[in-house]
Short mmCIF file of C-alpha atoms and ligand atoms in Angstrom, two decimals:
data_model
loop_
_atom_site.label_atom_id
_atom_site.label_comp_id
_atom_site.label_asym_id
_atom_site.label_seq_id
_atom_site.Cartn_x
_atom_site.Cartn_y
_atom_site.Cartn_z
CA MET A 1 31.43 -44.16 -42.98
CA ALA A 2 27.77 -43.77 -42.56
CA ASP A 3 26.83 -42.38 -39.17
CA PRO A 4 25.09 -45.61 -37.03
CA LEU A 5 23.06 -42.87 -34.87
CA PRO A 6 21.26 -40.96 -37.67
CA GLN A 7 17.83 -41.12 -36.34
CA LEU A 8 18.77 -39.52 -33.05
CA ARG A 9 19.61 -36.32 -35.32
CA THR A 10 16.03 -34.78 -35.63
CA ALA A 11 15.27 -36.32 -32.17
CA GLY A 12 13.95 -32.97 -29.11
CA GLN A 13 12.36 -30.95 -31.95
CA ALA A 14 9.58 -29.21 -31.07
CA ASP A 15 7.50 -30.51 -33.61
CA ASP A 16 8.66 -34.38 -32.38
CA ASP A 17 6.79 -33.64 -29.51
CA PRO A 18 3.21 -31.99 -30.47
CA ASP A 19 1.10 -33.25 -27.39
CA GLY A 20 4.39 -32.22 -24.68
CA SER A 21 4.23 -35.95 -23.63
CA GLY A 22 8.38 -36.01 -24.16
CA GLN A 23 8.54 -32.29 -22.47
CA ARG A 24 6.54 -34.14 -19.41
CA ARG A 25 8.24 -37.15 -19.38
CA PHE A 26 11.84 -35.84 -19.06
CA ASP A 27 10.38 -33.18 -16.59
CA GLU A 28 9.04 -35.97 -14.52
CA LEU A 29 12.60 -37.71 -15.16
CA ILE A 30 14.44 -34.47 -14.11
CA ALA A 31 12.30 -34.29 -11.00
CA ALA A 32 12.97 -37.56 -9.40
CA ASP A 33 16.92 -37.42 -10.63
CA GLN A 34 16.58 -40.21 -12.51
CA ARG A 35 18.93 -40.36 -15.73
CA ILE A 36 17.91 -39.57 -19.62
CA GLU A 37 18.91 -42.13 -22.08
CA PRO A 38 19.78 -41.18 -25.11
CA SER A 39 16.11 -43.08 -26.87
CA ASP A 40 14.49 -39.92 -24.31
CA TRP A 41 12.85 -37.51 -25.91
CA MET A 42 14.60 -34.12 -24.59
CA PRO A 43 14.70 -30.98 -25.27
CA ALA A 44 17.11 -29.16 -28.54
CA ALA A 45 18.19 -26.88 -25.46
CA TYR A 46 19.11 -29.91 -23.53
CA ARG A 47 20.83 -31.55 -26.18
CA LYS A 48 22.77 -29.02 -26.92
CA THR A 49 24.15 -28.11 -24.10
CA LEU A 50 25.09 -31.87 -23.24
CA VAL A 51 26.57 -31.79 -26.84
CA ARG A 52 28.54 -28.20 -26.65
CA GLN A 53 29.79 -29.76 -23.07
CA ILE A 54 30.74 -32.41 -23.78
CA SER A 55 32.88 -31.98 -26.67
CA GLN A 56 34.38 -29.47 -25.47
CA HIS A 57 35.24 -32.06 -22.14
CA ALA A 58 36.84 -34.75 -24.73
CA HIS A 59 38.73 -31.92 -27.24
CA SER A 60 39.89 -31.27 -23.46
CA GLU A 61 41.63 -34.44 -22.59
CA ILE A 62 42.84 -34.82 -26.22
CA ILE A 63 44.54 -31.53 -26.35
CA GLY A 64 45.16 -32.27 -22.53
CA MET A 65 47.45 -34.94 -23.84
CA GLN A 66 50.45 -32.38 -25.14
CA PRO A 67 51.34 -30.42 -22.69
CA GLU A 68 52.64 -33.91 -21.06
CA GLY A 69 53.24 -35.32 -23.77
CA ASN A 70 56.22 -32.95 -24.29
CA TRP A 71 57.74 -34.81 -21.72
CA ILE A 72 57.95 -38.40 -22.41
CA THR A 73 61.18 -38.85 -24.27
CA ARG A 74 62.55 -36.53 -21.02
CA ALA A 75 60.95 -38.31 -18.35
CA PRO A 76 64.29 -38.55 -15.72
CA SER A 77 64.10 -42.41 -15.31
CA LEU A 78 62.20 -45.48 -17.09
CA LYS A 79 60.11 -45.75 -13.66
CA ARG A 80 59.02 -41.94 -14.67
CA LYS A 81 58.46 -42.57 -18.27
CA SER A 82 56.22 -45.15 -18.29
CA ILE A 83 54.09 -43.37 -15.74
CA LEU A 84 53.59 -40.71 -18.23
CA MET A 85 53.14 -42.74 -20.93
CA ALA A 86 50.20 -44.20 -19.14
CA LYS A 87 48.64 -41.35 -18.39
CA VAL A 88 49.11 -39.71 -20.89
CA GLN A 89 47.29 -42.71 -22.69
CA ASP A 90 44.47 -42.45 -19.95
CA GLU A 91 43.33 -38.80 -21.46
CA ALA A 92 43.19 -40.33 -24.86
CA GLY A 93 41.10 -43.33 -23.48
CA HIS A 94 39.27 -40.10 -22.01
CA GLY A 95 38.29 -38.56 -25.05
CA LEU A 96 37.18 -41.05 -26.71
CA TYR A 97 34.53 -42.20 -24.07
CA LEU A 98 33.81 -38.53 -24.47
CA TYR A 99 32.92 -38.69 -27.88
CA SER A 100 31.63 -41.51 -28.12
CA ALA A 101 29.23 -40.07 -25.27
CA ALA A 102 28.45 -36.78 -26.95
CA GLN A 103 27.97 -38.90 -30.39
CA THR A 104 24.80 -40.57 -28.52
CA LEU A 105 22.91 -37.36 -29.02
CA GLY A 106 23.47 -37.50 -32.67
CA THR A 107 26.47 -35.10 -33.55
CA ASP A 108 28.99 -37.39 -35.93
CA ARG A 109 32.70 -37.76 -34.60
CA ASP A 110 34.03 -36.13 -37.57
CA THR A 111 32.00 -32.19 -36.83
CA MET A 112 33.70 -32.22 -33.68
CA PHE A 113 37.55 -33.35 -34.81
CA GLU A 114 36.21 -30.45 -37.91
CA GLN A 115 35.73 -27.94 -34.81
CA LEU A 116 38.77 -28.32 -33.05
CA ILE A 117 41.17 -28.71 -35.83
CA THR A 118 39.74 -25.57 -37.10
CA GLY A 119 39.72 -23.83 -34.34
CA THR A 120 35.84 -23.45 -33.92
CA ALA A 121 35.68 -25.09 -30.73
CA LYS A 122 36.79 -24.57 -27.08
CA TYR A 123 38.63 -27.21 -24.91
CA SER A 124 40.33 -26.08 -21.22
CA SER A 125 42.21 -22.57 -21.51
CA ILE A 126 44.77 -24.53 -18.95
CA PHE A 127 46.14 -26.94 -21.69
CA ASN A 128 47.28 -23.05 -23.32
CA TYR A 129 50.07 -23.06 -20.75
CA THR A 130 54.00 -24.42 -21.32
CA THR A 131 55.52 -26.81 -19.82
CA PRO A 132 59.35 -25.95 -19.59
CA THR A 133 60.42 -28.28 -16.85
CA TRP A 134 59.88 -31.27 -15.37
CA ALA A 135 58.29 -29.91 -12.04
CA ASP A 136 55.38 -28.96 -14.25
CA MET A 137 54.47 -32.68 -14.97
CA GLY A 138 54.17 -32.57 -10.60
CA SER A 139 51.97 -29.54 -10.95
CA ILE A 140 50.01 -30.52 -13.70
CA GLY A 141 48.83 -34.21 -12.28
CA TRP A 142 48.59 -32.35 -8.51
CA LEU A 143 46.73 -28.70 -9.71
CA VAL A 144 45.59 -29.39 -12.97
CA ASP A 145 44.20 -33.42 -12.42
CA GLY A 146 43.05 -32.38 -8.92
CA ALA A 147 40.60 -29.23 -9.96
CA ALA A 148 39.19 -32.30 -12.82
CA ILE A 149 39.00 -34.34 -10.18
CA CYS A 150 37.10 -31.60 -8.00
CA ASN A 151 35.14 -30.83 -11.43
CA GLN A 152 34.50 -34.54 -12.59
CA VAL A 153 33.12 -36.21 -9.62
CA PRO A 154 29.57 -34.23 -9.38
CA LEU A 155 28.93 -35.09 -13.07
CA CYS A 156 29.14 -39.14 -12.42
CA ARG A 157 25.41 -38.43 -11.51
CA ALA A 158 24.95 -36.10 -14.49
CA SER A 159 21.52 -35.98 -15.56
CA TYR A 160 22.61 -37.80 -19.62
CA GLY A 161 23.26 -41.45 -18.59
CA PRO A 162 26.36 -41.89 -21.34
CA TYR A 163 28.15 -38.75 -19.82
CA GLY A 164 27.40 -39.91 -16.29
CA ARG A 165 28.60 -43.63 -16.65
CA ALA A 166 31.72 -42.44 -18.53
CA MET A 167 32.93 -39.93 -15.97
CA VAL A 168 32.34 -42.25 -13.44
CA ARG A 169 36.10 -44.51 -15.47
CA ILE A 170 37.51 -41.33 -16.09
CA CYS A 171 37.23 -40.17 -12.34
CA LYS A 172 39.21 -43.29 -10.82
CA GLU A 173 42.01 -42.67 -13.57
CA GLU A 174 41.74 -38.89 -12.96
CA SER A 175 43.00 -40.12 -9.05
CA PHE A 176 45.89 -41.86 -10.07
CA HIS A 177 47.08 -38.89 -12.06
CA GLN A 178 46.26 -36.61 -9.62
CA ARG A 179 48.19 -38.79 -7.16
CA GLN A 180 51.48 -39.13 -9.56
CA GLY A 181 51.49 -35.66 -9.89
CA PHE A 182 51.62 -35.09 -6.59
CA GLU A 183 54.09 -38.02 -5.70
CA ILE A 184 56.48 -36.08 -8.60
CA LEU A 185 56.18 -32.74 -6.61
CA LEU A 186 57.14 -35.09 -2.80
CA GLU A 187 60.09 -35.95 -4.83
CA LEU A 188 61.55 -32.89 -6.13
CA MET A 189 60.91 -31.40 -2.55
CA ARG A 190 62.79 -33.90 -0.52
CA GLY A 191 65.89 -33.44 -3.16
CA THR A 192 68.42 -30.96 -3.44
CA PRO A 193 67.89 -26.68 -3.52
CA ALA A 194 67.60 -26.70 -7.33
CA GLN A 195 65.03 -28.81 -7.35
CA GLN A 196 62.85 -27.82 -4.91
CA GLN A 197 63.03 -24.40 -6.25
CA MET A 198 61.96 -26.64 -9.52
CA ALA A 199 58.88 -27.51 -8.05
CA GLN A 200 58.01 -24.40 -6.15
CA GLU A 201 58.47 -21.94 -9.41
CA SER A 202 56.00 -24.40 -11.58
CA VAL A 203 53.73 -24.27 -8.71
CA ASN A 204 53.80 -21.12 -8.74
CA ARG A 205 52.59 -20.92 -12.22
CA TRP A 206 50.11 -23.16 -12.70
CA TYR A 207 48.37 -22.68 -8.79
CA ALA A 208 46.13 -19.50 -10.61
CA PRO A 209 45.39 -21.30 -13.59
CA ALA A 210 44.12 -24.48 -12.51
CA LEU A 211 41.72 -22.45 -9.64
CA MET A 212 40.60 -20.66 -13.11
CA MET A 213 39.32 -24.48 -14.64
CA PHE A 214 36.37 -24.13 -12.67
CA GLY A 215 35.27 -21.18 -15.08
CA PRO A 216 34.04 -17.98 -14.25
CA PRO A 217 32.83 -16.49 -10.78
CA ASP A 218 29.19 -17.50 -10.57
CA ALA A 219 27.71 -13.74 -11.43
CA ASP A 220 29.48 -13.66 -14.67
CA SER A 221 28.14 -17.92 -15.64
CA PRO A 222 24.35 -17.53 -16.80
CA ASN A 223 24.72 -21.10 -17.78
CA SER A 224 25.59 -22.55 -14.97
CA GLN A 225 21.67 -22.34 -13.26
CA GLN A 226 20.10 -23.67 -16.22
CA SER A 227 23.17 -26.58 -16.38
CA MET A 228 21.93 -26.75 -12.61
CA ALA A 229 18.01 -27.41 -12.86
CA TRP A 230 18.79 -29.79 -15.36
CA ASN A 231 20.81 -32.05 -13.41
CA ILE A 232 23.72 -32.26 -15.29
CA LYS A 233 25.97 -29.84 -12.97
CA ARG A 234 25.34 -29.77 -9.32
CA PHE A 235 27.59 -27.30 -7.19
CA SER A 236 28.09 -23.95 -8.75
CA ASN A 237 32.16 -22.33 -10.10
CA ASP A 238 33.17 -20.85 -6.82
CA GLU A 239 31.62 -24.26 -4.72
CA LEU A 240 33.79 -26.00 -6.60
CA ARG A 241 36.31 -23.72 -6.62
CA GLN A 242 36.25 -23.13 -2.70
CA ARG A 243 36.16 -26.66 -2.19
CA PHE A 244 39.40 -27.49 -4.14
CA VAL A 245 41.44 -24.37 -2.34
CA ASP A 246 39.97 -26.31 0.91
CA MET A 247 41.55 -29.43 -0.68
CA LEU A 248 44.68 -27.90 -1.99
CA VAL A 249 45.93 -25.97 1.64
CA PRO A 250 46.56 -29.27 3.45
CA GLN A 251 47.81 -30.96 0.68
CA ALA A 252 50.63 -28.60 -0.05
CA GLU A 253 51.50 -28.64 3.56
CA ILE A 254 52.37 -31.98 3.30
CA LEU A 255 54.37 -31.29 -0.19
CA GLY A 256 56.61 -27.80 1.67
CA VAL A 257 55.09 -26.18 -1.31
CA THR A 258 53.68 -22.19 -0.64
CA LEU A 259 50.50 -21.88 -3.30
CA PRO A 260 51.37 -18.74 -4.08
CA ASP A 261 48.55 -16.64 -2.65
CA PRO A 262 49.27 -13.68 0.30
CA ASP A 263 44.99 -13.41 0.93
CA LEU A 264 44.97 -17.41 1.63
CA LYS A 265 43.90 -18.06 5.28
CA TRP A 266 41.74 -20.04 7.38
CA ASN A 267 38.28 -18.52 8.27
CA GLU A 268 37.32 -20.21 10.99
CA GLU A 269 33.23 -18.45 10.74
CA ARG A 270 32.94 -19.73 7.45
CA GLY A 271 34.60 -22.93 7.77
CA HIS A 272 36.54 -22.59 4.39
CA TYR A 273 39.72 -20.94 3.40
CA ASP A 274 39.40 -17.17 1.76
CA PHE A 275 41.37 -16.36 -1.02
CA GLY A 276 42.71 -13.93 -3.17
CA GLU A 277 41.30 -12.42 -6.20
CA LEU A 278 42.28 -14.03 -9.68
CA ASP A 279 43.40 -12.62 -12.41
CA TRP A 280 40.20 -13.09 -14.96
CA ALA A 281 41.75 -10.60 -17.62
CA GLU A 282 43.73 -13.12 -18.23
CA PHE A 283 41.67 -15.40 -18.73
CA ALA A 284 40.07 -13.80 -21.02
CA GLU A 285 42.96 -13.40 -23.43
CA VAL A 286 43.92 -17.71 -22.65
CA LEU A 287 40.48 -18.16 -23.71
CA ALA A 288 40.35 -16.22 -26.57
CA GLY A 289 42.77 -17.88 -28.26
CA ARG A 290 45.56 -15.49 -27.05
CA GLY A 291 47.54 -18.00 -24.64
CA PRO A 292 51.27 -18.97 -24.89
CA ALA A 293 50.49 -21.93 -26.28
CA ASN A 294 47.06 -21.91 -28.53
CA ALA A 295 48.44 -21.84 -32.08
CA ILE A 296 51.17 -24.51 -31.28
CA ARG A 297 48.20 -26.60 -29.51
CA VAL A 298 45.34 -26.57 -32.49
CA ALA A 299 48.33 -26.71 -35.12
CA ARG A 300 49.66 -30.24 -33.66
CA ARG A 301 46.09 -31.55 -33.57
CA ARG A 302 45.61 -30.84 -36.97
CA ALA A 303 49.05 -32.02 -38.35
CA ALA A 304 48.43 -34.99 -35.75
CA HIS A 305 45.06 -35.75 -37.60
CA GLU A 306 46.21 -34.98 -41.20
CA ASP A 307 49.25 -37.33 -40.38
CA GLY A 308 46.14 -40.05 -39.79
CA GLU A 309 44.14 -40.26 -42.83
CA TRP A 310 45.79 -43.28 -43.77
CA VAL A 311 45.01 -44.96 -40.92
CA ARG A 312 41.30 -44.07 -40.89
CA ALA A 313 41.20 -44.62 -44.46
CA ALA A 314 42.34 -47.95 -44.06
CA ALA A 315 39.93 -49.15 -40.99
CA ARG A 316 37.59 -48.01 -43.86
CA ALA A 317 38.54 -49.94 -46.09
CA TYR A 318 38.55 -52.79 -43.74
CA ALA A 319 35.33 -52.32 -42.43
CA ASP A 320 33.44 -51.81 -46.16
CA LYS A 321 35.18 -55.55 -46.97
CA GLN A 322 34.24 -57.47 -43.93
CA ALA A 323 30.35 -55.57 -44.70
CA GLU A 324 30.81 -56.67 -47.89
CA LEU A 325 31.85 -60.45 -47.28
CA ALA A 326 29.20 -60.44 -44.70
CA SER A 327 26.72 -59.49 -47.19
CA ALA A 328 27.64 -61.93 -49.79
CA THR A 329 28.44 -64.78 -46.83
CA ASN A 330 24.81 -66.80 -47.99
CA SER A 331 25.40 -66.75 -51.46
CA THR A 332 29.47 -67.47 -51.60
CA THR A 333 32.55 -68.82 -49.29
CA VAL A 334 35.78 -66.82 -48.80
CA ASN A 335 39.08 -68.87 -49.01
CA SER A 336 41.79 -68.75 -47.11
CA THR A 337 43.80 -65.15 -48.39
CA GLY A 338 39.99 -63.60 -47.96
CA GLU A 339 38.81 -63.20 -51.47
CA ARG A 340 35.28 -64.71 -51.91
CA VAL A 341 34.73 -67.81 -54.85
CA ALA A 342 31.27 -68.21 -55.47
CA SER A 343 30.07 -71.46 -53.45
FE1 FE2 B 401 41.34 -36.94 -18.06
FE1 FE2 B 402 43.79 -36.74 -15.98
#
């Protein structure tokens, strides 16, 4: 199908703004904390940053369906199965809103899909960890969706309109995701010693990777400053990580799980919890594609994409037929079986 947004593809290049009025208007909008919309002039670097961030975010939602989708057939009850199915479907929806938002910047969806299935696009490293136990459904909801909320609530105010608006709905759903994960762990912690142990063991595995979801420490995150200047990002990686830890500690107390960090303690002076160093060497390994499930995730996504080719072909054929029928309406009529007949 033809790309519906070809006119946006070259917008934002320097030669599109010979008198500098586009840049001035952009700077005014950012300074006033107003929104940039798809038809506005924007600097090429702003567009590129957004395409990268939004498409990586979309890919994360789509790949993120796998570690949980893996448990749908094995959920311990009908209720758990329907909750998990709804949650995984939400993640598919998040991916689709975000691909749509990225498309408004002039990058078509096929290009983004291609980058994902050929392994050239990045997505959140957290989804390269495996889910060997049912308790992992609890830990993912509580910790992974919990970290996602901390990260994403400020993105509802991102300067790029379509991204910020997509995030509003996504955040509402993420908050349900976090609560359902918390509730899975709570039920396990109220269960037998074996269930409690399963919950604790799972939290032990997911805690540090969830903290790493905020990205490297501020000192090692050179692009963050520019994103903050453009009002895409509102808080630094370390600020968000701190906010997340402060939120988790009281919740862990209610659950009765121990967070696996011996350095975790309240700092009266700072008014925040102190926490230990994270293993950034592990983060780099997973990011470089050497995590426990990187190869499986991309291969699975590629197979799903290839298996879906007949659906795309059918949708294309249907759309083409509709367009043909619409353009022929003036000179022909359509009979009850959809065939065109001369009028
Ligand atoms: Fe999501
Ligand atoms: Fe989620």
